[in-house]
Amino acid sequence: SNRLNDELKKEKKADLAVKKLLFLGSGGSGKSTLFKQLRSLYGNQNGYGNKDRLQFKDHIYAQIVEQMRLCLDCIVIVKGEKDDDAVDDSVSEEHKEHFKDVELAELSDVGKEAAETVESAQTLQVTEEMADAIETLWKESAVKTIYDLRATMKIDDSSAYFWDEVKRISGNDYVPDDKDIILVRYRTTGVIEQKFEIKKNLFHVFDVGGQKSERKKWIHCFEMVTAVIFVASLSCYDEVMFEDEEKNSMVDSIELFEQICNNEWFSDTAMILFLNKKDLYADKLQSVPITVCPAFNGNFNGNAQDYDETTEHIKDVFEGCNQSSKQVFTHLTCAVDKNQVEKVFNDVQTVIINTSLASGGLIA
């Protein structure tokens, strides 16, 4: 029995040596992108082998085809709103307002043919014919307009990249590269976990689905967590939620952070906040002031289109949710930028290691 005790002690010690990180945040905030970056930076065999890469192929095909179909649906809805004879019940009142001012060009004849190809395909396979059709549609001004309105149309930012690359992707010998893997967007369901060794420290990282329906599954991951990395998208301040078209995504993110930050499970857990998608945010800010977001309307007196002033304000709003005595460590991040992720992770590592030393009683 002594030997058994020794074994258990050894296991417990090994378990404590592994630092448990939890990525939390709303759907579409970039958690999974960060997770994929970590894997390509620190995973075994330096990230993704060919077999792993090929698993992303179907997700990429699906994004290319489904998102173009969504664009075509949006064109029909917007035109319907204009004619008011094809009112679609699935579209909220707020959206209908939004559509009224949208000027859409007609699809050209080749565009209509291409639309027929995309709509009628039996599979999501990006064949040569499908690639030609996507390429044709992506040149159509109506499709470009819908993409520009993607905040309310549920079109993903990275779809433009895949539509630009569709010829390469349709090749028979296509294997997704790092950039394809980082940018492909599909919703995480359940919990994905991975162990990484970063500078001789073992990290056990959990990525969980952020959609509302997924959140009840999180609680199982909450025990013995060294650090929570909460990911919020900066650029979602004018977007609506995937699951609730009435709710602003930034408002949801702030409410969720408040719940997580003050959760009793995390009273001794380091809280790290990644305000992500800073690149998309900087672009958007030039034409959309942050005051369009209900969370920043009325409490912000600065220049609503100044990057430094607005990010400082967003940071204050998030950090203001913290009612505990612990510090929130905030970073502005761009999950698709590998070098930046590596740099931020070096900073984060220091926080995580100090926290786990503190909880082990080694430092105050």
Coordinates of C-alpha atoms in Angstrom, one line a residue:
S1 CA 0.0 0.0 0.0
N2 CA 3.0 2.3 0.6
R3 CA 4.0 1.7 -3.0
L4 CA 0.5 2.6 -4.1
N5 CA 0.7 5.8 -2.1
D6 CA 4.0 6.7 -3.6
E7 CA 2.6 6.1 -7.1
L8 CA -0.4 8.3 -6.3
K9 CA 1.8 11.0 -5.0
K10 CA 4.0 10.8 -8.0
E11 CA 1.0 11.0 -10.3
K12 CA -0.4 14.0 -8.4
K13 CA 3.0 15.8 -8.6
A14 CA 3.1 15.1 -12.4
D15 CA -0.4 16.4 -12.7
L16 CA 0.5 19.6 -10.9
A17 CA 3.5 20.0 -13.2
V18 CA 1.1 20.1 -16.1
K19 CA -0.4 23.6 -16.4
K20 CA -4.0 23.5 -17.4
L21 CA -5.1 26.2 -19.8
L22 CA -8.7 26.9 -20.8
F23 CA -9.7 28.9 -23.8
L24 CA -13.1 30.4 -23.3
G25 CA -15.1 33.1 -25.2
S26 CA -18.0 33.7 -27.4
G27 CA -18.4 31.9 -30.8
G28 CA -16.3 33.4 -33.5
S29 CA -13.9 35.2 -31.1
G30 CA -10.8 33.3 -32.4
K31 CA -10.3 30.7 -29.7
S32 CA -9.8 27.8 -32.2
T33 CA -7.5 29.9 -34.4
L34 CA -5.3 30.5 -31.4
F35 CA -5.4 26.8 -30.5
K36 CA -4.4 25.9 -34.1
Q37 CA -1.5 28.4 -33.9
L38 CA -0.3 26.9 -30.7
R39 CA -0.4 23.5 -32.3
S40 CA 1.6 24.7 -35.3
L41 CA 4.1 26.5 -33.1
Y42 CA 4.5 23.9 -30.3
G43 CA 2.8 20.7 -31.3
N44 CA 4.7 17.4 -31.8
Q45 CA 6.5 17.1 -35.2
N46 CA 6.1 20.9 -35.4
G47 CA 2.4 21.0 -35.8
Y48 CA 0.5 19.3 -38.6
G49 CA 1.5 16.2 -40.6
N50 CA 0.0 15.5 -44.0
K51 CA -2.7 13.2 -42.6
D52 CA -3.8 16.0 -40.1
R53 CA -3.8 18.6 -42.9
L54 CA -6.1 16.6 -45.1
Q55 CA -8.7 16.5 -42.3
F56 CA -9.1 20.2 -42.9
K57 CA -9.9 19.8 -46.5
D58 CA -13.6 19.1 -46.1
H59 CA -13.9 22.1 -43.7
I60 CA -12.3 24.3 -46.4
Y61 CA -14.5 23.0 -49.2
A62 CA -17.6 23.5 -47.0
Q63 CA -16.6 27.1 -46.2
I64 CA -16.1 27.9 -49.8
V65 CA -19.4 26.5 -51.1
E66 CA -21.7 27.1 -48.1
Q67 CA -20.6 30.7 -47.7
M68 CA -21.1 31.5 -51.3
R69 CA -24.5 29.9 -51.1
L70 CA -25.2 32.1 -48.1
C71 CA -24.2 35.1 -50.2
L72 CA -26.6 34.1 -52.9
D73 CA -29.4 33.6 -50.3
C74 CA -28.7 37.1 -49.0
I75 CA -28.9 38.6 -52.4
V76 CA -32.4 37.0 -52.8
I77 CA -33.5 38.3 -49.3
V78 CA -32.2 41.8 -50.0
K79 CA -33.9 42.0 -53.4
G80 CA -37.0 40.5 -51.7
E81 CA -37.0 43.2 -49.1
K82 CA -36.8 45.8 -51.9
D83 CA -39.8 44.3 -53.7
D84 CA -41.5 43.4 -50.4
D85 CA -43.2 40.4 -52.1
A86 CA -40.8 37.8 -50.8
V87 CA -40.6 38.7 -47.2
D88 CA -38.5 36.0 -45.4
D89 CA -39.7 35.2 -41.9
S90 CA -36.2 34.1 -40.8
V91 CA -35.0 37.7 -41.2
S92 CA -35.4 40.0 -38.1
E93 CA -37.0 43.4 -38.2
E94 CA -33.7 45.0 -37.5
H95 CA -32.2 43.3 -40.5
K96 CA -35.0 44.3 -42.8
E97 CA -34.3 47.9 -41.9
H98 CA -30.6 47.3 -42.7
F99 CA -31.5 46.0 -46.2
K100 CA -33.6 48.9 -47.3
D101 CA -30.7 51.1 -48.2
V102 CA -28.6 48.4 -49.8
E103 CA -28.1 48.9 -53.6
L104 CA -27.4 45.6 -55.3
A105 CA -26.4 45.2 -58.9
E106 CA -28.0 42.4 -60.9
L107 CA -26.0 39.2 -61.5
S108 CA -24.6 39.1 -65.0
D109 CA -25.6 36.2 -67.3
V110 CA -22.4 34.2 -66.5
G111 CA -23.0 35.1 -62.9
K112 CA -26.5 33.6 -63.0
E113 CA -25.1 30.4 -64.6
A114 CA -22.4 30.2 -61.9
A115 CA -25.0 30.7 -59.2
E116 CA -27.0 27.8 -60.7
T117 CA -23.8 25.6 -60.5
V118 CA -23.1 26.5 -56.9
E119 CA -26.8 26.1 -55.8
S120 CA -27.4 22.7 -57.5
A121 CA -24.1 20.9 -56.7
Q122 CA -24.8 17.6 -54.9
T123 CA -21.7 17.6 -52.8
L124 CA -19.5 20.3 -51.3
Q125 CA -16.5 19.1 -53.2
V126 CA -14.5 22.0 -54.9
T127 CA -14.2 20.5 -58.3
E128 CA -12.7 22.5 -61.2
E129 CA -16.3 23.4 -62.4
M130 CA -17.2 24.6 -58.9
A131 CA -14.0 26.6 -58.6
D132 CA -14.8 28.3 -61.9
A133 CA -18.3 29.2 -60.7
I134 CA -17.0 30.5 -57.4
E135 CA -14.4 32.6 -59.2
T136 CA -17.0 34.1 -61.5
L137 CA -19.4 34.9 -58.6
W138 CA -16.6 36.5 -56.5
K139 CA -16.1 39.0 -59.4
E140 CA -19.8 40.0 -59.3
S141 CA -20.5 43.3 -57.7
A142 CA -23.6 42.0 -55.8
V143 CA -21.5 39.3 -54.1
K144 CA -18.9 41.9 -53.2
T145 CA -21.6 44.1 -51.6
I146 CA -23.0 41.3 -49.5
Y147 CA -19.4 40.4 -48.4
D148 CA -18.9 44.1 -47.3
L149 CA -22.1 43.8 -45.2
R150 CA -20.9 40.5 -43.6
A151 CA -21.2 41.8 -40.0
T152 CA -25.0 41.4 -40.3
M153 CA -25.0 38.7 -43.0
K154 CA -23.1 36.0 -41.1
I155 CA -20.5 35.7 -43.8
D156 CA -17.0 34.9 -42.3
D157 CA -14.1 37.3 -42.8
S158 CA -11.8 34.6 -44.1
S159 CA -14.2 33.5 -46.9
A160 CA -12.7 36.2 -49.2
Y161 CA -9.3 34.5 -48.7
F162 CA -10.6 31.1 -49.7
W163 CA -12.6 32.5 -52.7
D164 CA -9.4 34.2 -53.9
E165 CA -7.5 30.9 -53.5
V166 CA -10.2 28.6 -55.0
K167 CA -8.2 27.6 -58.1
R168 CA -5.3 26.3 -56.0
I169 CA -7.7 24.5 -53.6
S170 CA -9.5 22.7 -56.5
G171 CA -6.3 21.0 -57.6
N172 CA -6.2 17.2 -57.4
D173 CA -3.0 17.2 -55.3
Y174 CA -4.2 20.0 -52.9
V175 CA -2.9 19.7 -49.3
P176 CA -4.0 22.6 -46.9
D177 CA -1.0 24.8 -45.9
D178 CA -0.6 26.5 -42.5
K179 CA -2.4 29.6 -43.6
D180 CA -5.4 27.6 -44.9
I181 CA -5.6 25.7 -41.6
I182 CA -5.4 28.9 -39.5
L183 CA -8.0 30.7 -41.6
V184 CA -10.6 28.0 -42.1
R185 CA -13.7 28.7 -40.0
Y186 CA -15.9 26.0 -38.6
R187 CA -17.8 25.9 -35.4
T188 CA -16.2 24.0 -32.5
T189 CA -18.5 21.5 -30.8
G190 CA -17.5 19.8 -27.6
V191 CA -14.1 20.1 -26.2
I192 CA -10.8 19.7 -28.1
E193 CA -7.7 19.2 -26.0
Q194 CA -4.0 19.0 -26.7
K195 CA -0.8 18.8 -24.7
F196 CA 2.1 21.1 -25.6
E197 CA 5.6 21.4 -24.3
I198 CA 6.8 25.0 -24.3
K199 CA 10.3 25.7 -23.0
K200 CA 10.3 22.6 -20.8
N201 CA 6.9 23.4 -19.4
L202 CA 4.0 21.1 -20.0
F203 CA 0.7 22.7 -21.0
H204 CA -2.6 21.0 -21.3
V205 CA -4.8 23.2 -23.4
F206 CA -8.6 23.0 -23.8
D207 CA -10.6 24.6 -26.6
V208 CA -14.3 24.7 -26.2
G209 CA -17.2 25.6 -28.5
G210 CA -18.3 29.2 -27.8
Q211 CA -21.9 29.1 -29.2
K212 CA -24.6 29.4 -26.6
S213 CA -25.6 25.7 -27.0
E214 CA -22.0 24.6 -26.2
R215 CA -21.5 26.6 -23.1
K216 CA -23.1 24.1 -20.7
K217 CA -20.4 21.7 -21.6
W218 CA -17.7 23.9 -20.2
I219 CA -18.2 23.2 -16.5
H220 CA -16.5 19.8 -16.8
C221 CA -13.3 21.5 -17.7
F222 CA -13.2 23.9 -14.8
E223 CA -11.4 21.9 -12.1
M224 CA -7.7 22.6 -11.3
V225 CA -7.3 25.2 -14.1
T226 CA -4.0 27.2 -13.9
A227 CA -5.2 29.9 -16.3
V228 CA -8.2 30.9 -18.3
I229 CA -7.5 32.7 -21.5
F230 CA -10.7 34.5 -22.4
V231 CA -10.8 35.4 -26.1
A232 CA -13.0 38.3 -27.2
S233 CA -13.2 39.6 -30.8
L234 CA -12.6 43.4 -31.0
S235 CA -14.1 43.6 -34.4
C236 CA -17.5 42.2 -33.4
Y237 CA -18.7 45.5 -32.0
D238 CA -21.1 45.9 -34.9
E239 CA -21.9 42.3 -35.4
V240 CA -24.9 40.1 -34.4
M241 CA -24.6 36.7 -32.7
F242 CA -24.7 33.6 -34.8
E243 CA -27.4 32.2 -32.6
D244 CA -29.4 35.3 -31.8
E245 CA -29.8 38.0 -34.4
E246 CA -31.2 40.5 -31.9
K247 CA -28.1 40.5 -29.7
N248 CA -24.9 42.4 -30.4
S249 CA -21.9 40.1 -30.2
M250 CA -19.7 42.4 -28.2
V251 CA -22.4 42.8 -25.5
D252 CA -22.6 39.0 -25.3
S253 CA -18.8 38.8 -25.0
I254 CA -18.7 41.3 -22.1
E255 CA -21.5 39.6 -20.2
L256 CA -19.8 36.2 -20.6
F257 CA -16.5 37.6 -19.4
E258 CA -18.2 39.0 -16.3
Q259 CA -19.6 35.6 -15.5
I260 CA -16.3 33.8 -16.1
C261 CA -14.1 36.4 -14.3
N262 CA -16.2 36.3 -11.1
N263 CA -16.9 32.5 -11.2
E264 CA -16.1 30.8 -7.9
W265 CA -14.3 28.0 -9.8
F266 CA -11.7 30.5 -10.9
S267 CA -11.0 32.4 -7.6
D268 CA -7.4 31.2 -7.7
T269 CA -7.0 31.0 -11.5
A270 CA -5.0 33.5 -13.6
M271 CA -7.4 35.5 -15.8
I272 CA -5.9 36.4 -19.2
L273 CA -7.9 38.4 -21.6
F274 CA -7.1 38.4 -25.3
L275 CA -8.8 41.2 -27.2
N276 CA -8.4 39.5 -30.6
K277 CA -8.8 40.4 -34.3
K278 CA -7.1 43.8 -33.8
D279 CA -6.2 43.9 -37.5
L280 CA -9.8 43.6 -38.6
Y281 CA -10.8 46.0 -35.9
A282 CA -8.4 48.7 -37.1
D283 CA -9.7 48.4 -40.6
K284 CA -13.4 48.5 -39.5
L285 CA -12.9 51.4 -37.2
Q286 CA -12.1 53.7 -40.1
S287 CA -15.7 53.5 -41.3
V288 CA -17.7 52.3 -38.3
P289 CA -17.4 54.1 -34.9
I290 CA -17.4 51.9 -31.7
T291 CA -20.5 53.8 -30.5
V292 CA -22.7 51.7 -32.8
C293 CA -22.2 49.0 -30.1
P294 CA -24.8 49.4 -27.3
A295 CA -22.1 48.6 -24.7
F296 CA -20.1 51.7 -25.7
N297 CA -22.9 54.0 -26.6
G298 CA -23.3 56.7 -24.0
N299 CA -20.2 55.9 -21.9
F300 CA -17.5 56.9 -24.3
N301 CA -16.5 60.5 -24.8
G302 CA -13.4 60.2 -26.9
N303 CA -12.8 59.9 -30.6
A304 CA -14.9 56.9 -31.6
Q305 CA -12.6 56.1 -34.5
D306 CA -9.3 56.5 -32.8
Y307 CA -7.6 53.0 -32.4
D308 CA -5.7 53.8 -29.2
E309 CA -8.5 55.6 -27.4
T310 CA -11.1 53.0 -28.4
T311 CA -9.1 49.9 -27.5
E312 CA -8.2 51.5 -24.1
H313 CA -11.9 52.1 -23.5
I314 CA -12.9 48.5 -24.5
K315 CA -10.1 47.2 -22.2
D316 CA -11.5 49.3 -19.4
V317 CA -15.0 48.0 -19.9
F318 CA -13.9 44.4 -19.9
E319 CA -11.6 44.8 -16.9
G320 CA -14.3 46.7 -15.1
C321 CA -16.3 43.4 -15.0
N322 CA -13.8 42.0 -12.5
Q323 CA -15.2 42.1 -9.0
S324 CA -12.5 40.0 -7.5
S325 CA -9.1 41.1 -6.1
K326 CA -7.2 39.3 -8.8
Q327 CA -5.6 41.0 -11.7
V328 CA -6.7 40.6 -15.3
F329 CA -3.8 40.5 -17.8
T330 CA -5.0 41.9 -21.1
H331 CA -3.4 41.6 -24.5
L332 CA -4.4 43.0 -27.9
T333 CA -3.9 40.1 -30.3
C334 CA -4.2 38.9 -33.8
A335 CA -4.6 35.1 -33.8
V336 CA -3.8 34.7 -37.5
D337 CA -0.3 36.3 -37.0
K338 CA 2.0 33.5 -36.0
N339 CA 4.9 35.7 -34.8
Q340 CA 2.5 37.8 -32.7
V341 CA 0.9 34.7 -31.1
E342 CA 4.4 33.4 -30.2
K343 CA 5.3 36.7 -28.6
V344 CA 2.1 37.1 -26.6
F345 CA 2.4 33.5 -25.5
N346 CA 5.9 34.1 -24.1
D347 CA 4.4 36.9 -21.9
V348 CA 1.5 34.7 -20.9
Q349 CA 3.7 31.9 -19.9
T350 CA 5.4 34.0 -17.3
V351 CA 2.0 34.8 -15.7
I352 CA 0.9 31.1 -15.9
I353 CA 4.1 29.8 -14.3
N354 CA 4.0 32.4 -11.5
T355 CA 0.4 31.6 -10.8
S356 CA 1.1 27.9 -10.6
L357 CA 4.1 28.6 -8.3
A358 CA 1.8 30.7 -6.1
S359 CA -0.9 28.1 -5.9
G360 CA 1.8 25.5 -5.0
G361 CA 2.9 27.9 -2.2
L362 CA 6.3 28.5 -3.7
I363 CA 5.9 32.2 -4.2
A364 CA 3.5 34.7 -2.6

